[in-house]
Short mmCIF file of C-alpha atoms in Angstrom, two decimals:
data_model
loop_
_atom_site.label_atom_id
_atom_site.label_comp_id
_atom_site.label_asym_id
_atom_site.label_seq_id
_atom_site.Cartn_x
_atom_site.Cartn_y
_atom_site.Cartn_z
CA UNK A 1 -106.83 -20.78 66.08
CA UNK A 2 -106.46 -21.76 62.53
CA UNK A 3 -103.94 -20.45 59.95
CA UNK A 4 -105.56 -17.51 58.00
CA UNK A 5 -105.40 -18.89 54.34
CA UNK A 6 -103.51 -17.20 52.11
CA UNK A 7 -104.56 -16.49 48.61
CA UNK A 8 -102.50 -15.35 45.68
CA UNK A 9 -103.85 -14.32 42.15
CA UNK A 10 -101.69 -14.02 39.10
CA UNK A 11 -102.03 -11.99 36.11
CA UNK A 12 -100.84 -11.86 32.61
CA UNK A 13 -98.12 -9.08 31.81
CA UNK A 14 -99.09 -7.58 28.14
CA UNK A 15 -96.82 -9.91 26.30
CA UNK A 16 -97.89 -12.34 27.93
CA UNK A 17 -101.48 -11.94 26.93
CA UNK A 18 -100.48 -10.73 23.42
CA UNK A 19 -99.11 -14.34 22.75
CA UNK A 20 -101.95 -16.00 24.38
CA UNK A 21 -104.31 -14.27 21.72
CA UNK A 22 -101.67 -15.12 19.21
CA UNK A 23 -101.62 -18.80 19.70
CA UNK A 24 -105.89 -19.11 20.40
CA UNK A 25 -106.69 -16.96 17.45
CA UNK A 26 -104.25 -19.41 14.74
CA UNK A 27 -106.17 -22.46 16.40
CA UNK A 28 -109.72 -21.01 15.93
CA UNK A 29 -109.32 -22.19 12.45
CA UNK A 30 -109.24 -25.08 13.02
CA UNK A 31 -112.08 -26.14 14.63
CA UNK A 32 -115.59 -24.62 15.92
CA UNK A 33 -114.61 -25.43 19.65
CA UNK A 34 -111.20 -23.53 19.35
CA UNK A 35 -112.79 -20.56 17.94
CA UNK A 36 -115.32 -20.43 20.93
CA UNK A 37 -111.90 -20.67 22.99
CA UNK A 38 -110.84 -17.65 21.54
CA UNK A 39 -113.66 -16.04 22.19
CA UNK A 40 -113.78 -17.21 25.85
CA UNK A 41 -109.93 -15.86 26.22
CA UNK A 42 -110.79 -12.53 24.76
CA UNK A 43 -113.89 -12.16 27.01
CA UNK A 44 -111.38 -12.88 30.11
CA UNK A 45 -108.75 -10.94 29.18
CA UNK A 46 -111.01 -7.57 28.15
CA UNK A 47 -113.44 -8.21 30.89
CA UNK A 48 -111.06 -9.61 33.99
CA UNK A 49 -113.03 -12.61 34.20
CA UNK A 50 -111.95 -15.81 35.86
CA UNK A 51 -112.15 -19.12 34.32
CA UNK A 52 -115.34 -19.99 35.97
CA UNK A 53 -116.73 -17.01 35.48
CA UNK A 54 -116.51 -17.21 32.03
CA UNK A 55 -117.44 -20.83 31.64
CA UNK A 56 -120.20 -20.62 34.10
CA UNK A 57 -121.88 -17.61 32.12
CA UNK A 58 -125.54 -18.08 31.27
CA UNK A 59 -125.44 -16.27 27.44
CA UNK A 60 -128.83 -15.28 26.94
CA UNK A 61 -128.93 -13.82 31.27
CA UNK A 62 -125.37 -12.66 31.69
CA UNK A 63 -123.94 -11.58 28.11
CA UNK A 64 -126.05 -8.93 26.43
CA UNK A 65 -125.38 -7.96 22.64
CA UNK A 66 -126.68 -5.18 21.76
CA UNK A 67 -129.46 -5.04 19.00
CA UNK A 68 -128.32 -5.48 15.22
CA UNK A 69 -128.55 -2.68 13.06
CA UNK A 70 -130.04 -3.46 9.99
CA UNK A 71 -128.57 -0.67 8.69
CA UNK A 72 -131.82 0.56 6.98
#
């Protein structure tokens, strides 16, 4: 029989998130792509999405905004 695989996931403790926000959000100045990074690193960390899960998103099927208000 085959060794069962073993799989191991690792998280971010709070300050370690905290400072990954910190550093993403003072590079999405500087560019268009590093401000989509941010946004891709916020959607992970609020949503507990992996990497590919995030990256593999379709926008318009998977992410759903909900309607503008026009405020009218």
């Amino acid at each position: 029989a085959l060794p069962r695989a073993v799989s191991s996931i690792e998280y971010l403790d709070a300050d370690e998130a905290t400072s990954l926000l910190s550093l993403v959000h003072r590079r999405s100045t500087e560019s268009l792509r590093d401000g989509v990074l941010e946004v891709a690193v916020m959607l992970g960390l609020l949503a507990g999405l992996r990497r590919g899960e995030i990256f593999t998103a379709v926008w318009a099927r998977d992410v759903v905004a909900p309607p503008i208000s026009s405020g009218i």
